[in-house]
Coordinates of C-alpha atoms and ligand atoms in Angstrom, one line a residue:
X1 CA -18.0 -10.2 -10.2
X2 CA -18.8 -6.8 -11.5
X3 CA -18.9 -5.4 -15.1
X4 CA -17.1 -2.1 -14.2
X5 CA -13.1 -3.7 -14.7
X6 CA -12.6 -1.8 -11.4
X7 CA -10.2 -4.2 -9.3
X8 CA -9.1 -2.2 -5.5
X9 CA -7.2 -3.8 -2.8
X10 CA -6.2 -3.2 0.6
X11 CA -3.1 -5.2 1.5
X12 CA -2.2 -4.5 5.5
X13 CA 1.3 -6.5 7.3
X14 CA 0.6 -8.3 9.6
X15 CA 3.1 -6.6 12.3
X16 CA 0.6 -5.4 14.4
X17 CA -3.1 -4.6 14.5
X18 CA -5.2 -2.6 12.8
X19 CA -4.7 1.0 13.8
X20 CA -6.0 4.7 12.7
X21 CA -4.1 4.9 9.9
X22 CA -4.3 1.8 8.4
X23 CA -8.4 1.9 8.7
X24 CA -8.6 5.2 6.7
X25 CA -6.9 3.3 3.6
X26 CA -9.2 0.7 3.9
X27 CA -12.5 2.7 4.0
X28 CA -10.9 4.8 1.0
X29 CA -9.9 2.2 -0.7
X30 CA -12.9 -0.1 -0.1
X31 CA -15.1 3.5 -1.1
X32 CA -13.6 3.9 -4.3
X33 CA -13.9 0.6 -5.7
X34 CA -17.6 0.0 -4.4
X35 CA -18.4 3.2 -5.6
X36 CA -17.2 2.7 -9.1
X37 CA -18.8 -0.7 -9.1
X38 CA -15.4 -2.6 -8.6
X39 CA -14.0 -5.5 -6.8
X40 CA -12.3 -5.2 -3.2
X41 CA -9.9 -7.6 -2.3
X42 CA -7.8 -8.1 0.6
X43 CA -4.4 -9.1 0.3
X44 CA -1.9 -10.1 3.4
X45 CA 1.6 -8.4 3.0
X46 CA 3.5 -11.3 5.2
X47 CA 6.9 -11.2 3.5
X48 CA 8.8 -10.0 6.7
X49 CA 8.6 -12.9 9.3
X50 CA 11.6 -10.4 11.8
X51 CA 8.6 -7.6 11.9
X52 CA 5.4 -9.9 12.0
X53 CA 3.6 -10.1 15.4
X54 CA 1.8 -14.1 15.3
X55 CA -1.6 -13.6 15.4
X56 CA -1.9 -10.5 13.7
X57 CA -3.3 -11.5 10.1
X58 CA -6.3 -12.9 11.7
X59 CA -7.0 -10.3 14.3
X60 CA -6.4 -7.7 10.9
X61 CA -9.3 -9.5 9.3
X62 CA -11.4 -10.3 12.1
X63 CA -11.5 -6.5 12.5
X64 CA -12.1 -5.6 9.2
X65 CA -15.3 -7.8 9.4
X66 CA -16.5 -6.7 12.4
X67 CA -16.2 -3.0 10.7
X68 CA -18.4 -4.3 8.0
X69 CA -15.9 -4.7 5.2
X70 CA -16.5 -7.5 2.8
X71 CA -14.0 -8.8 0.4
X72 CA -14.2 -10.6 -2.8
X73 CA -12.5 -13.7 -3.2
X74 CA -9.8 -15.6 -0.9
X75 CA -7.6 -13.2 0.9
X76 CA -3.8 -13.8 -0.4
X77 CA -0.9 -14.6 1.5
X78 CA 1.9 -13.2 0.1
X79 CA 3.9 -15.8 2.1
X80 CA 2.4 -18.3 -0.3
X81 CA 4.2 -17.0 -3.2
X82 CA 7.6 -17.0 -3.4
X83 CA 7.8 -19.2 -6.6
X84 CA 6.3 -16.0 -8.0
X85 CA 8.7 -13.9 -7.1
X86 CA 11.3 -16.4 -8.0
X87 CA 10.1 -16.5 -11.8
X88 CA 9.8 -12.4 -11.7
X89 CA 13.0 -12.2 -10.4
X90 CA 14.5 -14.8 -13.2
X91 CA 12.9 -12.8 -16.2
X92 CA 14.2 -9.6 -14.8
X93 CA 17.4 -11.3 -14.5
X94 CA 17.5 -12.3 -17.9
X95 CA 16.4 -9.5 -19.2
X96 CA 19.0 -7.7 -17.8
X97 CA 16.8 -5.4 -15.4
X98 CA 18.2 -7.3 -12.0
X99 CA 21.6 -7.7 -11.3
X100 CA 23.5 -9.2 -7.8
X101 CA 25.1 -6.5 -5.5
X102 CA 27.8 -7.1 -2.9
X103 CA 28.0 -4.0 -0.9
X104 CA 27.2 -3.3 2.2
X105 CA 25.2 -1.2 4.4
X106 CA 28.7 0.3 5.1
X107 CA 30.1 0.1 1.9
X108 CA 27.0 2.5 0.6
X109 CA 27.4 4.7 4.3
X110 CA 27.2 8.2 2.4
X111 CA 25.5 7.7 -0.1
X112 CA 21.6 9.4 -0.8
X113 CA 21.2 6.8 -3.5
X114 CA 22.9 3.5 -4.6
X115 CA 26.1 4.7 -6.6
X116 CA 25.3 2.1 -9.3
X117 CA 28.7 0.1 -7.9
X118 CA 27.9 -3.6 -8.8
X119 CA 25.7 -2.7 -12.1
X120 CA 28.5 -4.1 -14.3
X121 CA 29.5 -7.2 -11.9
X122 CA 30.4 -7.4 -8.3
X123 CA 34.0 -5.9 -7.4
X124 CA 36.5 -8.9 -6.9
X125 CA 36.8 -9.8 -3.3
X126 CA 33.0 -9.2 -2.8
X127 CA 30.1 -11.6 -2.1
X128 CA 26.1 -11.1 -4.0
X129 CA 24.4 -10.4 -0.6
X130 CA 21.2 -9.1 -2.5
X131 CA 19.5 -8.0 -6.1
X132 CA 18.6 -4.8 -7.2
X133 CA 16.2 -3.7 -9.8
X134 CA 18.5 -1.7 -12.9
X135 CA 16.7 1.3 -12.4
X136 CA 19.0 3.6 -14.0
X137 CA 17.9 7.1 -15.8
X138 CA 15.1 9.0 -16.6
X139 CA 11.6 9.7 -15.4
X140 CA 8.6 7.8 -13.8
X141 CA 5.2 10.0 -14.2
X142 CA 1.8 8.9 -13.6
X143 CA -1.6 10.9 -12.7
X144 CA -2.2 10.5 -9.3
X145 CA -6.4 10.1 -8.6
X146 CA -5.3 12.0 -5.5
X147 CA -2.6 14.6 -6.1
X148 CA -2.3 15.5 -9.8
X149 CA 0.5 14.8 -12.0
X150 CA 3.3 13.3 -10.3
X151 CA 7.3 13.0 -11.7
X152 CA 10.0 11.2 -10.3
X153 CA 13.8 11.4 -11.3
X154 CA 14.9 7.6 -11.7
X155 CA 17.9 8.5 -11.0
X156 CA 17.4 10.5 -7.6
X157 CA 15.8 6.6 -6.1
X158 CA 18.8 4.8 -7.2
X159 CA 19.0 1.1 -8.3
X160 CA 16.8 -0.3 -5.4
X161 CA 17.1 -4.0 -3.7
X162 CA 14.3 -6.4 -4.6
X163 CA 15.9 -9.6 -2.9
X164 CA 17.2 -8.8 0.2
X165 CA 20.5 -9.2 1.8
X166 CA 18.4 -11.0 4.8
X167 CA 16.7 -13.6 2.3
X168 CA 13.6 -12.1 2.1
X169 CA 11.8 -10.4 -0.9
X170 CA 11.9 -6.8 -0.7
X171 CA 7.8 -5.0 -1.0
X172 CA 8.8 -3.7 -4.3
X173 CA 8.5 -6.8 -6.5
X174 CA 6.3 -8.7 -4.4
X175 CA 3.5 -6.0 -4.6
X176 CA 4.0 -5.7 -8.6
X177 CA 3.7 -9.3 -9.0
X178 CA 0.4 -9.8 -7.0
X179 CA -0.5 -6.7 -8.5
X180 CA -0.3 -8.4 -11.7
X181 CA -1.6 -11.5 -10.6
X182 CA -4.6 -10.2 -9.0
X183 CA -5.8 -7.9 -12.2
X184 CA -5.6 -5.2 -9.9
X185 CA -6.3 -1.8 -11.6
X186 CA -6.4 1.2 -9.0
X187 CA -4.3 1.1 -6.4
X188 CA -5.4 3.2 -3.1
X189 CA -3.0 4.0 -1.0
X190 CA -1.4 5.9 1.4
X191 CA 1.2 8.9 0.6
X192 CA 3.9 6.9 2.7
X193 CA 4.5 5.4 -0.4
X194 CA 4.2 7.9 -2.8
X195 CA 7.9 7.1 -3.8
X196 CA 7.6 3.7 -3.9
X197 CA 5.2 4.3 -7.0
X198 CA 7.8 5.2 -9.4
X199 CA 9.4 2.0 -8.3
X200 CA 6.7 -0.1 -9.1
X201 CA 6.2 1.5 -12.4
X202 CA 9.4 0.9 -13.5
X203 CA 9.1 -3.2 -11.7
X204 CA 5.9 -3.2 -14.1
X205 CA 7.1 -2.2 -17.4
X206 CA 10.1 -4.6 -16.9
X207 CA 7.6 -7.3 -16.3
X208 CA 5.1 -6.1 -19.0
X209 CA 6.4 -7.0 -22.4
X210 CA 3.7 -6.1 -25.0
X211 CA 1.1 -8.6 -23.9
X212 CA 1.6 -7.8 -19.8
X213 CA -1.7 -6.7 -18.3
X214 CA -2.2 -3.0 -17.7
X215 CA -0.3 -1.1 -15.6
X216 CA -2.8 0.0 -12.7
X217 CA -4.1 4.0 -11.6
X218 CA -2.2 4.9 -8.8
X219 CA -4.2 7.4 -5.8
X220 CA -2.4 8.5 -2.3
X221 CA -4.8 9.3 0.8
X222 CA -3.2 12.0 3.5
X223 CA -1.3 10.4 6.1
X224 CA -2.4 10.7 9.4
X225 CA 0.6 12.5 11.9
X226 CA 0.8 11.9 15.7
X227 CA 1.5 15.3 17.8
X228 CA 5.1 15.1 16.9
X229 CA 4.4 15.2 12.9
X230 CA 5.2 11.4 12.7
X231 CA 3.0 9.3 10.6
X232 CA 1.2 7.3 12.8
X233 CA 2.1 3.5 12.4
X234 CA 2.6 0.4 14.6
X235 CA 6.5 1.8 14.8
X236 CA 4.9 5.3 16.5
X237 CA 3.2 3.3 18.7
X238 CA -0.3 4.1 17.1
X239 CA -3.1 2.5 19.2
X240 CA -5.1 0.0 17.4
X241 CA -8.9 0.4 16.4
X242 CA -11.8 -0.8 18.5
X243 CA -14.5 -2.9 17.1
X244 CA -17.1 -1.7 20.0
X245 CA -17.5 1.9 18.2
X246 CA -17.3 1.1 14.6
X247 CA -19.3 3.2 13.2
X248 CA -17.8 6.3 15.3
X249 CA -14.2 5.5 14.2
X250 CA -15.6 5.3 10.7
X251 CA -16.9 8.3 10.5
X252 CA -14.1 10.1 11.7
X253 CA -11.2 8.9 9.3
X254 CA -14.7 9.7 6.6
X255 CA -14.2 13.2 8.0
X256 CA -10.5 13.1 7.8
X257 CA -10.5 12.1 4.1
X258 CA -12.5 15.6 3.9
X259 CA -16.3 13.3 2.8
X260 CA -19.6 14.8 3.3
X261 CA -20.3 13.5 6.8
X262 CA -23.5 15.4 7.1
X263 CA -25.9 13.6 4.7
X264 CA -29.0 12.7 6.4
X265 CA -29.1 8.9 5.9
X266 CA -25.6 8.7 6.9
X267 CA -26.5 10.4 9.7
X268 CA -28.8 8.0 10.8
X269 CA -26.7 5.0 10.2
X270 CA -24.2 6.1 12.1
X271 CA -26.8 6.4 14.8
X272 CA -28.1 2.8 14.0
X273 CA -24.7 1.6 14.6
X274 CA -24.8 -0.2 11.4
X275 CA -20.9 -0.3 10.4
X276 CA -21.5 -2.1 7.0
X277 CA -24.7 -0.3 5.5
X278 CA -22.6 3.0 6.9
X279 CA -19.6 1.9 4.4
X280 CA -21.6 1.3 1.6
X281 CA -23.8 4.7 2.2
X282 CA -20.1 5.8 2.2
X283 CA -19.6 4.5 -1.3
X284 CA -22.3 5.9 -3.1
X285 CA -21.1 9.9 -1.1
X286 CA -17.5 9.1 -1.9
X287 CA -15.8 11.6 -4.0
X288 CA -11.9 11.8 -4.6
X289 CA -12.3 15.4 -5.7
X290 CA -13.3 15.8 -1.5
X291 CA -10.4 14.1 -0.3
X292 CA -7.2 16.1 1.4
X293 CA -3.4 16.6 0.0
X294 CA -2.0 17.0 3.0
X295 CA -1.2 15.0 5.8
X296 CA -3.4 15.2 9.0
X297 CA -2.7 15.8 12.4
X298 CA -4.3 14.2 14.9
X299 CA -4.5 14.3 18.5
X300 CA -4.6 11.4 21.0
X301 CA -4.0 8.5 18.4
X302 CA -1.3 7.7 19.2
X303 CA -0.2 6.0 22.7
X304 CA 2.5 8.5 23.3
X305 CA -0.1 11.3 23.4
X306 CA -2.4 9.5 26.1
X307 CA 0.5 8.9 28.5
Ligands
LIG1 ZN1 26.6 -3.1 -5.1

């Protein structure tokens, strides 16, 4: 345990394994809370069984460790908690902040946000497929670690789904309730979902009440764009990470995330080849101040650009 309050995470799906992208999150995240003194923990997002690959939890973590992350506690399984996300869903329910929609991916065809159809009851002759989260008016702010003062219009997100037509719990709640659960209190993260933070804030002070925990400090890392702008993910096809140059792949998201890559002893770690005292050297030179605002282009990441 450590006296500094700081509680980080890094909380990868298991639809594939661990690429680019998703190891720059993890060596910013892990660098921010070990440089503040804070916990790390790992948390598996494994909530969508249609877009999980088998095997690719493990082979996440297996990775992680053999880039020299270590982790506090047991990692989570998100899968493990849907009585969780049951009782959140209940108390929003009765406190009015969820309510059952019946529409449609057609009925909404049109719309930029949800039109707000089913907020007073379902239309006769409809079905609840799903719940949605009341989000209604006004304006979600925070001060990003990363980018400043941020400001979102409630209602240019719209009432948003947080059980899913399919069955399944939608990210939104699960992530404020292990959030919650887990005492987390800075959230890393990449800008791919920027705009699912004013969602969560909003999830949180539903939950909150005047005893809830606090609500945690929110920071977005650049995203890292294949040759056709696209953020590079398991959907572009992003190739995965390899364990047998650690310490190479390290240091470049280090450089993409704008850190001082030329300090002597990380220099010689790097030439050492010793991934885990390279991440903690990491964590003492980490500075968010450093760290870009804009996305990143990169070349040969992705498998499209090496066919
Ligand atoms: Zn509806």
């Amino acid at each position: 345990m450590s006296g500094s309050g700081y509680v980080g995470r890094f909380a990868p799906s298991p639809t594939g394994r661990l690429h680019i992208g998703s190891l720059l999150a993890a060596v910013a995240s892990w660098c921010d809370a070990r440089h503040h003194g804070g916990q790390w923990l790992v948390r598996m997002e494994d909530l969508d069984p249609p877009r999980e690959v088998p095997g690719a939890a493990d082979d996440i973590l297996r990775t992680l460790e053999s880039f020299g992350f270590e982790w506090d506690g047991e990692t989570v399984k998100q899968s493990l908690r849907h009585e969780k996300y049951e009782d959140a869903l209940k108390f929003l329910q009765s406190s009015g902040m969820a309510f059952g929609c019946g529409c449609s991916r057609r009925d909404l065809q049109g719309a930029a946000v949800y039109p707000g159809t089913c907020r007073g009851g379902i239309p006769s002759g409809k079905q609840e497929r799903l719940q949605r989260f009341l989000l209604g008016k006004g304006v979600e702010s925070w001060n990003d670690l990363i980018l400043g003062r941020l400001e979102f219009r409630r209602e240019e997100l719209g009432d948003f789904p947080i059980l899913r037509a399919d069955g399944f719990w939608a990210y939104q709640l699960a992530v404020v309730v292990d959030d919650r659960d887990q005492g987390i209190t800075h959230v890393v993260r990449g800008s791919d979902l920027l705009d699912s933070t004013p969602r969560q804030l909003a999830i949180w002070k539903a939950l909150q009440g005047d005893m809830g925990p606090e609500i945690p400090e929110y920071g977005h890392l650049p995203v890292l764009t294949n040759s056709l702008g696209q953020k590079l993910s398991k959907q572009t096809m992003a190739r995965a990470v390899d364990a047998s140059s650690a310490c190479e792949q390290i240091d470049f998201v280090w450089r993409c995330l704008g850190q001082n890559a030329e300090d002597e002893a990380w220099r010689d770690l790097m030439k050492a080849g010793h991934a885990h005292d390279l991440l903690r050297r990491g964590a003492e030179l980490w500075s968010r101040n450093r760290v870009p605002r804009q996305s990143i282009p990169l070349q040969g990441w992705a498998q499209e650009d090496a066919v």
